[in-house]
mmCIF file of C-alpha atoms in Angstrom:
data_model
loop_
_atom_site.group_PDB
_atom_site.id
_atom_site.type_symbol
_atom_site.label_atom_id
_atom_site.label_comp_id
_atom_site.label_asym_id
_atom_site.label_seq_id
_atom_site.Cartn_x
_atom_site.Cartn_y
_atom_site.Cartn_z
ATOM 1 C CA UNK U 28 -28.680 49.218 -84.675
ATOM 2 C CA UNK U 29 -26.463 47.519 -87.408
ATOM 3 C CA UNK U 30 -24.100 44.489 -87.605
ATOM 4 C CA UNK U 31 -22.306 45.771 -90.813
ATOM 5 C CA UNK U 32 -22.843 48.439 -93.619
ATOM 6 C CA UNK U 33 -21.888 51.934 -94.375
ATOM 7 C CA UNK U 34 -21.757 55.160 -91.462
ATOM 8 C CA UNK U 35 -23.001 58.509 -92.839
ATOM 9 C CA UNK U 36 -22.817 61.158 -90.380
ATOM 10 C CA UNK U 37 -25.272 64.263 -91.543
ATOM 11 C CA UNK U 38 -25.169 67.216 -88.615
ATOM 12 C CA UNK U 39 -28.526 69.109 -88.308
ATOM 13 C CA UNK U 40 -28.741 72.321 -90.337
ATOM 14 C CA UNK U 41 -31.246 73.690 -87.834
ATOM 15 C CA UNK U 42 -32.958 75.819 -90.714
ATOM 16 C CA UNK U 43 -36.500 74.314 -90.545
ATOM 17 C CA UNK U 44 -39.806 76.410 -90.964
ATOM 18 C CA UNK U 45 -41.749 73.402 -88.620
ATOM 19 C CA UNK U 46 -40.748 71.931 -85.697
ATOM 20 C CA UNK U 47 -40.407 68.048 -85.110
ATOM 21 C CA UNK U 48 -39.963 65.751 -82.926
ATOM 22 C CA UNK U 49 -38.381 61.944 -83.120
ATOM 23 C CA UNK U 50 -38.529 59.381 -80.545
ATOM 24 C CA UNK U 51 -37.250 56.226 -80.679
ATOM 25 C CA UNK U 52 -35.710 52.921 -78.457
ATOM 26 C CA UNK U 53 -34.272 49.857 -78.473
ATOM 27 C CA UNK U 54 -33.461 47.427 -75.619
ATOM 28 C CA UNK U 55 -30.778 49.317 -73.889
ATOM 29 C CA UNK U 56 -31.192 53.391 -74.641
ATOM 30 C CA UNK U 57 -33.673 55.663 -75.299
ATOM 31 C CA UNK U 58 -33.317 58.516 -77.991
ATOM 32 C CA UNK U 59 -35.354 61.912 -78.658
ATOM 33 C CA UNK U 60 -34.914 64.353 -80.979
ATOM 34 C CA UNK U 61 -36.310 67.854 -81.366
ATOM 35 C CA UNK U 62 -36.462 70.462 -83.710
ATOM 36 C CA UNK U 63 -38.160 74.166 -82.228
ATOM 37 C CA UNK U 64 -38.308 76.730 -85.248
ATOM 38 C CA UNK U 65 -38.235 80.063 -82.142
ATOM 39 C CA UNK U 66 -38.409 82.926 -85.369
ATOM 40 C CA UNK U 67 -37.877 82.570 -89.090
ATOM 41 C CA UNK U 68 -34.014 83.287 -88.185
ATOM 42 C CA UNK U 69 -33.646 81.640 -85.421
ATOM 43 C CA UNK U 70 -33.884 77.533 -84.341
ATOM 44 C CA UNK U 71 -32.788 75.403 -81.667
ATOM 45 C CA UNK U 72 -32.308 71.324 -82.724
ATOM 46 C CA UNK U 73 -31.195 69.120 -79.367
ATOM 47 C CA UNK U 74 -31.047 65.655 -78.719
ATOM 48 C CA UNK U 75 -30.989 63.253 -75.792
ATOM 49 C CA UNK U 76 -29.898 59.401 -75.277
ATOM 50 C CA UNK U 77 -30.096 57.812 -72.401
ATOM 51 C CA UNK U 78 -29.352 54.542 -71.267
ATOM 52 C CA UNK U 79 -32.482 52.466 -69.233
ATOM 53 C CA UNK U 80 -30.569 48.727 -68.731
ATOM 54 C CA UNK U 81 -29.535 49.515 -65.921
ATOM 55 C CA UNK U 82 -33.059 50.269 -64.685
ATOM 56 C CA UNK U 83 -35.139 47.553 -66.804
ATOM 57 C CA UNK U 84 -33.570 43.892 -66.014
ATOM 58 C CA UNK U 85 -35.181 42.875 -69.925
ATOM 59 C CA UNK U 86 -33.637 40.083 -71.783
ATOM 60 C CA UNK U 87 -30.922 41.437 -73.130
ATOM 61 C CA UNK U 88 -29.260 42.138 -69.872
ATOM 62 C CA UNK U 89 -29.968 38.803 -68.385
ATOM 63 C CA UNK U 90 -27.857 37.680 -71.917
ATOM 64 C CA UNK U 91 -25.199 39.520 -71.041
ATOM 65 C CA UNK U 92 -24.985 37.883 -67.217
ATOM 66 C CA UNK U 93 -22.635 34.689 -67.303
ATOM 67 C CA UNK U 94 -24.031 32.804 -64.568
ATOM 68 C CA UNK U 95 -22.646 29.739 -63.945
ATOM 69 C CA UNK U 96 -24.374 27.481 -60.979
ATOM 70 C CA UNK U 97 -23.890 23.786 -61.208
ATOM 71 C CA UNK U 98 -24.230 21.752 -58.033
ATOM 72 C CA UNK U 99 -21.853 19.316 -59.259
ATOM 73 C CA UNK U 100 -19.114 22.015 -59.904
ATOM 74 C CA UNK U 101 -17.149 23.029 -57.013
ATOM 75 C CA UNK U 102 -16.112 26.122 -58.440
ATOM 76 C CA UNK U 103 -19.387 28.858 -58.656
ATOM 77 C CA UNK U 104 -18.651 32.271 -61.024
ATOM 78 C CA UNK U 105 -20.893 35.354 -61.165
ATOM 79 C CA UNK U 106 -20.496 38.319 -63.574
ATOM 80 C CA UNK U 107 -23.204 41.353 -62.914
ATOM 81 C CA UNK U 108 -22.423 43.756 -65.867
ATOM 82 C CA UNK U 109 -23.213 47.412 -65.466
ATOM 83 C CA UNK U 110 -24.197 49.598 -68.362
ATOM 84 C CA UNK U 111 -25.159 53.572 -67.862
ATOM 85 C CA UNK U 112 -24.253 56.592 -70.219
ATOM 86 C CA UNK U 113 -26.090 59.748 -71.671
ATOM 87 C CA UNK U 114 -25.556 62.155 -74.181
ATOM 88 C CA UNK U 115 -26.894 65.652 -74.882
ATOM 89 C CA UNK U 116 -26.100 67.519 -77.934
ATOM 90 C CA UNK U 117 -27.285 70.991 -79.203
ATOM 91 C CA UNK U 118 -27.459 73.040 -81.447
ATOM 92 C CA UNK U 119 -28.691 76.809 -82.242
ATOM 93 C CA UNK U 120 -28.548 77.898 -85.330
ATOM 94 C CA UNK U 121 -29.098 81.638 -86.629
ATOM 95 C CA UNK U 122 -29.511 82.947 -90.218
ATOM 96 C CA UNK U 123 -29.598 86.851 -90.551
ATOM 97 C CA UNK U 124 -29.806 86.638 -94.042
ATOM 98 C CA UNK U 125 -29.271 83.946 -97.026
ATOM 99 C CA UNK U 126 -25.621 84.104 -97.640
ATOM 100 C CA UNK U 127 -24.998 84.196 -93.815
ATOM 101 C CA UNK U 128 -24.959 81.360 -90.871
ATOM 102 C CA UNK U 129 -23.941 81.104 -86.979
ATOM 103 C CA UNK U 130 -24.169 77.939 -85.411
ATOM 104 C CA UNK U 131 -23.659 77.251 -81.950
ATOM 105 C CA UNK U 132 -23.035 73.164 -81.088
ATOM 106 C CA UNK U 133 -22.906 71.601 -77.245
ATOM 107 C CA UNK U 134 -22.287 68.390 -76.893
ATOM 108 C CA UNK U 135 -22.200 66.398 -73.052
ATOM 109 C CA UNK U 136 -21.649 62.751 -72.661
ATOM 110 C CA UNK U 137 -21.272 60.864 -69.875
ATOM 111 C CA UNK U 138 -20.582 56.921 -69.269
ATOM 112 C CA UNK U 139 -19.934 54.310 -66.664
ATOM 113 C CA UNK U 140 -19.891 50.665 -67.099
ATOM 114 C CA UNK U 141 -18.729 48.228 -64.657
ATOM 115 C CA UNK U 142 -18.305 44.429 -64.259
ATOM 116 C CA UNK U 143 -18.273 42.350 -61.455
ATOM 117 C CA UNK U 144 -17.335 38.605 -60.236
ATOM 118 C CA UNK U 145 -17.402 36.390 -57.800
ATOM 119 C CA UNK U 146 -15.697 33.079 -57.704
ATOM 120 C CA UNK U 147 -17.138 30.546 -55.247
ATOM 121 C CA UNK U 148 -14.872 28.047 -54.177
ATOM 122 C CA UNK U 149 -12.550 26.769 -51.156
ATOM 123 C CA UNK U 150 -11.261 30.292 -51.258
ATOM 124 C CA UNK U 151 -13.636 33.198 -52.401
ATOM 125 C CA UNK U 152 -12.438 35.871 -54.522
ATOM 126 C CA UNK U 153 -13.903 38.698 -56.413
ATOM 127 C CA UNK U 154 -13.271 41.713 -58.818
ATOM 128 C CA UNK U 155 -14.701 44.341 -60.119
ATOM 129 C CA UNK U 156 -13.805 46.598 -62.826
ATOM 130 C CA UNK U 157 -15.431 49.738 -63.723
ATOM 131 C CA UNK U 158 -14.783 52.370 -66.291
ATOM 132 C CA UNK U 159 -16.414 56.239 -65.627
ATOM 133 C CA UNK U 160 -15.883 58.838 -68.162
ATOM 134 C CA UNK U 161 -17.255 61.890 -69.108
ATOM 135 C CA UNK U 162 -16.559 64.580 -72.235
ATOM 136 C CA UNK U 163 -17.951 68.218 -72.744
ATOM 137 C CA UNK U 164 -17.383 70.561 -76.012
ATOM 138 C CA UNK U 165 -18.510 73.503 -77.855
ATOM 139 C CA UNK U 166 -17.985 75.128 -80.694
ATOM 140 C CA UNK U 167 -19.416 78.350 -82.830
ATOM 141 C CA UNK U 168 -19.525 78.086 -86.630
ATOM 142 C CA UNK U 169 -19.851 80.618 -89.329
ATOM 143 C CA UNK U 170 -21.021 80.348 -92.868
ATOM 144 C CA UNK U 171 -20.878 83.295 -95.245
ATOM 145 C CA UNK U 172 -21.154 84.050 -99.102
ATOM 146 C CA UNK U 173 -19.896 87.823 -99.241
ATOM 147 C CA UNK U 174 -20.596 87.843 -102.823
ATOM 148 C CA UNK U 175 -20.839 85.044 -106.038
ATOM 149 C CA UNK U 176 -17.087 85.015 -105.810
ATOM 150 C CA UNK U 177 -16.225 84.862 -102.047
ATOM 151 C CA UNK U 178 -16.547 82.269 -99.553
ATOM 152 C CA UNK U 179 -15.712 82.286 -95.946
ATOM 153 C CA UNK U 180 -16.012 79.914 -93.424
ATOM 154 C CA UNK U 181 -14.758 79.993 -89.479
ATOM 155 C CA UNK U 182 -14.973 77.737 -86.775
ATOM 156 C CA UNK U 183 -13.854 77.376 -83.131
ATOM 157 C CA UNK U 184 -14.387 75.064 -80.036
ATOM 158 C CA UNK U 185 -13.106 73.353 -77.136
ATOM 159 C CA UNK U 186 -13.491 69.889 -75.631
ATOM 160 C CA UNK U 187 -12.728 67.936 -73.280
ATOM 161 C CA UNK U 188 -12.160 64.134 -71.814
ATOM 162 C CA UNK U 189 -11.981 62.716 -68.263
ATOM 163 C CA UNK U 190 -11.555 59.131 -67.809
ATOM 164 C CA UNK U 191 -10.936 57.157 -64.789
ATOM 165 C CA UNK U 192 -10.634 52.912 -64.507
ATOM 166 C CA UNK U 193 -11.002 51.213 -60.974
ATOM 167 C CA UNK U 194 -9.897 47.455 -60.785
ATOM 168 C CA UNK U 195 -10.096 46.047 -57.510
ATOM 169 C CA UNK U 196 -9.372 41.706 -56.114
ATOM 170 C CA UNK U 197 -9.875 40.849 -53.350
ATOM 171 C CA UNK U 198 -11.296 37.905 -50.921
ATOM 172 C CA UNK U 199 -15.135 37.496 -50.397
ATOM 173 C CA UNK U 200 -14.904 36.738 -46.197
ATOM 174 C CA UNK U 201 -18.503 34.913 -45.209
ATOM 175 C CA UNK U 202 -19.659 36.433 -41.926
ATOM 176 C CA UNK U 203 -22.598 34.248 -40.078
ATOM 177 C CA UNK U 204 -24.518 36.786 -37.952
ATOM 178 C CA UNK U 205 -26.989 34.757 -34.844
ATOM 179 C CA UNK U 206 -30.166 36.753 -34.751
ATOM 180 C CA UNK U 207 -31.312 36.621 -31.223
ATOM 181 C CA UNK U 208 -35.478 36.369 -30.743
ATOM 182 C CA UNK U 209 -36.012 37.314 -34.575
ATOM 183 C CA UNK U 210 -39.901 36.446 -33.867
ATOM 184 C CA UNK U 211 -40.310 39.440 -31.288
ATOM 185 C CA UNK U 212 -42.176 36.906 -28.522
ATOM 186 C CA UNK U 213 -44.113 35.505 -31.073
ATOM 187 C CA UNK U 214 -44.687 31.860 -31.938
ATOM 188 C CA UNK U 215 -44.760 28.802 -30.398
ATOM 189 C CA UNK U 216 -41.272 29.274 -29.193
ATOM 190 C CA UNK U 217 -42.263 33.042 -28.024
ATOM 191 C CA UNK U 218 -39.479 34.306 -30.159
ATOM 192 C CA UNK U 219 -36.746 32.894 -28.262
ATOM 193 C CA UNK U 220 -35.378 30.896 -30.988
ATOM 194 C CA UNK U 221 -32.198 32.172 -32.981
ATOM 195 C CA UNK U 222 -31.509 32.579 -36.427
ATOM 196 C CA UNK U 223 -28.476 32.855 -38.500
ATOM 197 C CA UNK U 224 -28.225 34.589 -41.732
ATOM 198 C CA UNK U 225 -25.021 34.565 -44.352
ATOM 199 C CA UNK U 226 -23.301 37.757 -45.906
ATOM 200 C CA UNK U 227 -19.943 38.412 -47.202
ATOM 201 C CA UNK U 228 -17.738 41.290 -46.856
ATOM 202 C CA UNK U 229 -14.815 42.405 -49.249
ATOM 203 C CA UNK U 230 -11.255 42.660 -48.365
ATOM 204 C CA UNK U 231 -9.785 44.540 -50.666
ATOM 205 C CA UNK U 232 -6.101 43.136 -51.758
ATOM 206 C CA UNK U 233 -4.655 44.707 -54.897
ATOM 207 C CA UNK U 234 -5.817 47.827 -56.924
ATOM 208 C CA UNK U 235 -5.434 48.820 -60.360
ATOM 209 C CA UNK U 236 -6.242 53.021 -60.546
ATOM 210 C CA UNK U 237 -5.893 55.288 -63.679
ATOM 211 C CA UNK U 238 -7.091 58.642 -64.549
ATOM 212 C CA UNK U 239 -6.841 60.497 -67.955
ATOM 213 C CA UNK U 240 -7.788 64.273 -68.654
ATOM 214 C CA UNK U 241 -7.363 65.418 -71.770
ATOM 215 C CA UNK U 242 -8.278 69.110 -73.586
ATOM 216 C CA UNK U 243 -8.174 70.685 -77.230
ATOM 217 C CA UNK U 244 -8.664 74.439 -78.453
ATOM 218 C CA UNK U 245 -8.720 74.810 -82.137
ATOM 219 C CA UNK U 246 -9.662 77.842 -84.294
ATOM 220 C CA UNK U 247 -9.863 77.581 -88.353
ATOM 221 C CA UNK U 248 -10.459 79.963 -90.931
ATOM 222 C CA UNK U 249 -11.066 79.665 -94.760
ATOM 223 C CA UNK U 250 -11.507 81.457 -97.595
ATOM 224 C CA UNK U 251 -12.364 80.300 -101.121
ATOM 225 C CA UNK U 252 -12.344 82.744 -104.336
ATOM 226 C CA UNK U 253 -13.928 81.464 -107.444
ATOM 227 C CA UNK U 254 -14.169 83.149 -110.746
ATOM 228 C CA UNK U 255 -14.436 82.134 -114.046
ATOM 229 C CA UNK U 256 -12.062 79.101 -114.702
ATOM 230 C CA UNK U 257 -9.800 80.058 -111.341
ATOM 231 C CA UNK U 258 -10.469 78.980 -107.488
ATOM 232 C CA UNK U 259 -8.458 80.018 -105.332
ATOM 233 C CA UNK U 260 -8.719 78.073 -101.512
ATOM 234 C CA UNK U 261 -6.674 79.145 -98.504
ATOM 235 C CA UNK U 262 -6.949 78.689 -95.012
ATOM 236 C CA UNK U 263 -4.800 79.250 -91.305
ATOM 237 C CA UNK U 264 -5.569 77.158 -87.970
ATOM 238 C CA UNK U 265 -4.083 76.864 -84.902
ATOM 239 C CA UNK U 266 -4.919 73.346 -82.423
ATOM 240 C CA UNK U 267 -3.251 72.791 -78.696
ATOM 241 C CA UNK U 268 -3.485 70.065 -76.794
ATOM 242 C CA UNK U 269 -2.953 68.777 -73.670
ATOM 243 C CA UNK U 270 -3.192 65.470 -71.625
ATOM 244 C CA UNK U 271 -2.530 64.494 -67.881
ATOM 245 C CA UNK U 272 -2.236 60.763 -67.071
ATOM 246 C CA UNK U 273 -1.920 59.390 -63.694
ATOM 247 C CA UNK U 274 -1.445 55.296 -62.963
ATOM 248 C CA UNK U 275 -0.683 53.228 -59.517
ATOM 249 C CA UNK U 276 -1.158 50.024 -58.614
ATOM 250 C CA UNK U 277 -1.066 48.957 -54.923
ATOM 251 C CA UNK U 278 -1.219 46.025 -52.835
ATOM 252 C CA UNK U 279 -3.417 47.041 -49.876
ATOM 253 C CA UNK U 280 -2.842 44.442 -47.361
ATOM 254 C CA UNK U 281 1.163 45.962 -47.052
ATOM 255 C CA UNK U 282 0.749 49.746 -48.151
ATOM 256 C CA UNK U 283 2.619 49.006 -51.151
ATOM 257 C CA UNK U 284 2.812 50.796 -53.998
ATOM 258 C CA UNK U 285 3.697 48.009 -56.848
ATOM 259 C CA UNK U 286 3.756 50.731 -59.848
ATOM 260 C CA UNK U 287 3.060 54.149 -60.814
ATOM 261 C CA UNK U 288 3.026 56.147 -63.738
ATOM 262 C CA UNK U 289 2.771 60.196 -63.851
ATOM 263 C CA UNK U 290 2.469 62.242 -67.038
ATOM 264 C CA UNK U 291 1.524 65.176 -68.798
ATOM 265 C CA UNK U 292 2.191 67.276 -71.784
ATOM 266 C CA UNK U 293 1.057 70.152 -74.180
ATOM 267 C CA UNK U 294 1.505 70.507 -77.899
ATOM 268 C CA UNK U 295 0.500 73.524 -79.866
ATOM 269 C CA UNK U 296 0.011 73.418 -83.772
ATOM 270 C CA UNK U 297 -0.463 76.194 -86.237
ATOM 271 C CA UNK U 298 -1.279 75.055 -89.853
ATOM 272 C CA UNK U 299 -2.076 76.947 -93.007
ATOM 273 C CA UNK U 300 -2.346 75.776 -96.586
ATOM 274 C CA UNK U 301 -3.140 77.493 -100.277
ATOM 275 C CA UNK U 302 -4.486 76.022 -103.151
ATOM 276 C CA UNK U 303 -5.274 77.166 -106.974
ATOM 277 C CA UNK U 304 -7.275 75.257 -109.313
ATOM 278 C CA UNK U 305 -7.811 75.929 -112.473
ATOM 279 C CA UNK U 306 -10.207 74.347 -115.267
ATOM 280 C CA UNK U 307 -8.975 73.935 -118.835
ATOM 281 C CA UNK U 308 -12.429 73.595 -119.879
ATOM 282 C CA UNK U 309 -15.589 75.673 -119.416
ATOM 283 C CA UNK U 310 -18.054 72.728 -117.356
#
């Protein structure tokens, strides 16, 4: 809800005697946040945004319509935008004791946005292009002071990305449809007149197709001893990923594929690091 300025992201420690609840909107999404305390030891925090312009016609989507109608124009444009997503993220969180923490984090997200035109003229066109995409994770962290002068702290997860982009032209062909005795025998002319009503239909000519899947698995542990003027930090992780991507454009009116693009790969990473401090001077 900001032009410019500073992000700080601050994730949820879950560790709340009361529970809450935060609800909030703007013109396009809807937010809610909650808080349920279940035991002293034991919390679930979640939250929820969902997306309500595609539902509510307010002003802001009727700003972001570029309707152009001007009688003295020969050339008519239409763009109907199309804006849905929703995300879900959890979190439970679980303190046996003071010096130790388990937290549990799920995160869903899903998104689809689309736009479409039409260009009125001697020859009618349109195209639309629309963007779906949808990511899933989780991941279980662990917090624990053994004593004043160790530190441990582990984490591991997995997530996820699908993506897939849809751009279709094509010609906007008017059909005229007569309407035989649209009254039903009623009337003065006992229904017998005719009607005609206008549509269009899309022939599809060219498309534009891409799909992306992409996955990560990543583990991390570290350890931190501090005593008197000496800290010692060391750590050992391991990340692989892999991605699939697909591409093809075709021309639909001859069957012919114009380009294509197939790939996919997987990279695995281990990483470790040590580290010694040490202060000259007593702080």
């Amino acid at each position: 809800d900001r032009i410019a300025g500073l992000i700080e992201l601050t994730g949820k420690s879950g560790k709340n005697n009361q529970p809450y609840l935060d609800l909030s909107a703007n013109l396009i999404n809807f937010n809610l946040l909650a808080n349920i305390p279940v035991t002293d030891k034991f919390s679930v925090t979640a939250a929820w945004r969902r997306s309500y312009i595609d539902q509510w016609q307010n002003f802001l989507f009727y700003r972001l319509i570029d309707d152009l109608d001007n009688t003295n124009d020969p050339i008519q444009s239409t763009i109907i935008p199309v804006i849905k997503y929703e995300d879900i993220n959890a979190k439970i969180s679980f303190h046996p004791s003071d010096n130790l923490e388990f937290n549990i984090n799920l995160l869903y997200g899903s998104d689809d946005q689309s736009r479409d035109f039409e260009l009125i003229q001697t020859k009618d066109y349109y195209r639309n292009e629309s963007l779906n995409g949808n990511n899933a994770g989780v991941s279980i962290n662990m917090n624990w002071q053994a004593n004043n002068e160790w530190f441990h702290y582990l984490s591991a997860g997995f997530s996820s990305l699908d993506k897939s982009i849809i751009d279709e032209t094509g010609e906007l062909k008017e059909i005229t449809e007569i309407i035989e005795n649209p009254g039903q025998g009623i009337g003065k002319g006992k229904g017998l007149a005719k009607t005609r009503e206008k549509s269009y239909t899309r022939l599809t000519s060219d498309i534009d197709n891409g799909t992306n899947h992409l996955e990560e698995y990543r583990a991390w542990w570290k350890s931190t001893y501090d005593k008197n003027n000496f800290r010692t930090d060391a750590g050992i992780g391991i990340v692989s990923d892999m991605y699939k991507y697909r591409f093809f454009a075709q021309q639909t009116e001859q069957n012919i594929q114009s380009d294509s693009i197939v790939d996919n790969n997987k990279m695995t990473l281990i990483n470790g690091f040590l580290q010694e401090r040490f202060n000259i001077n007593d702080v």
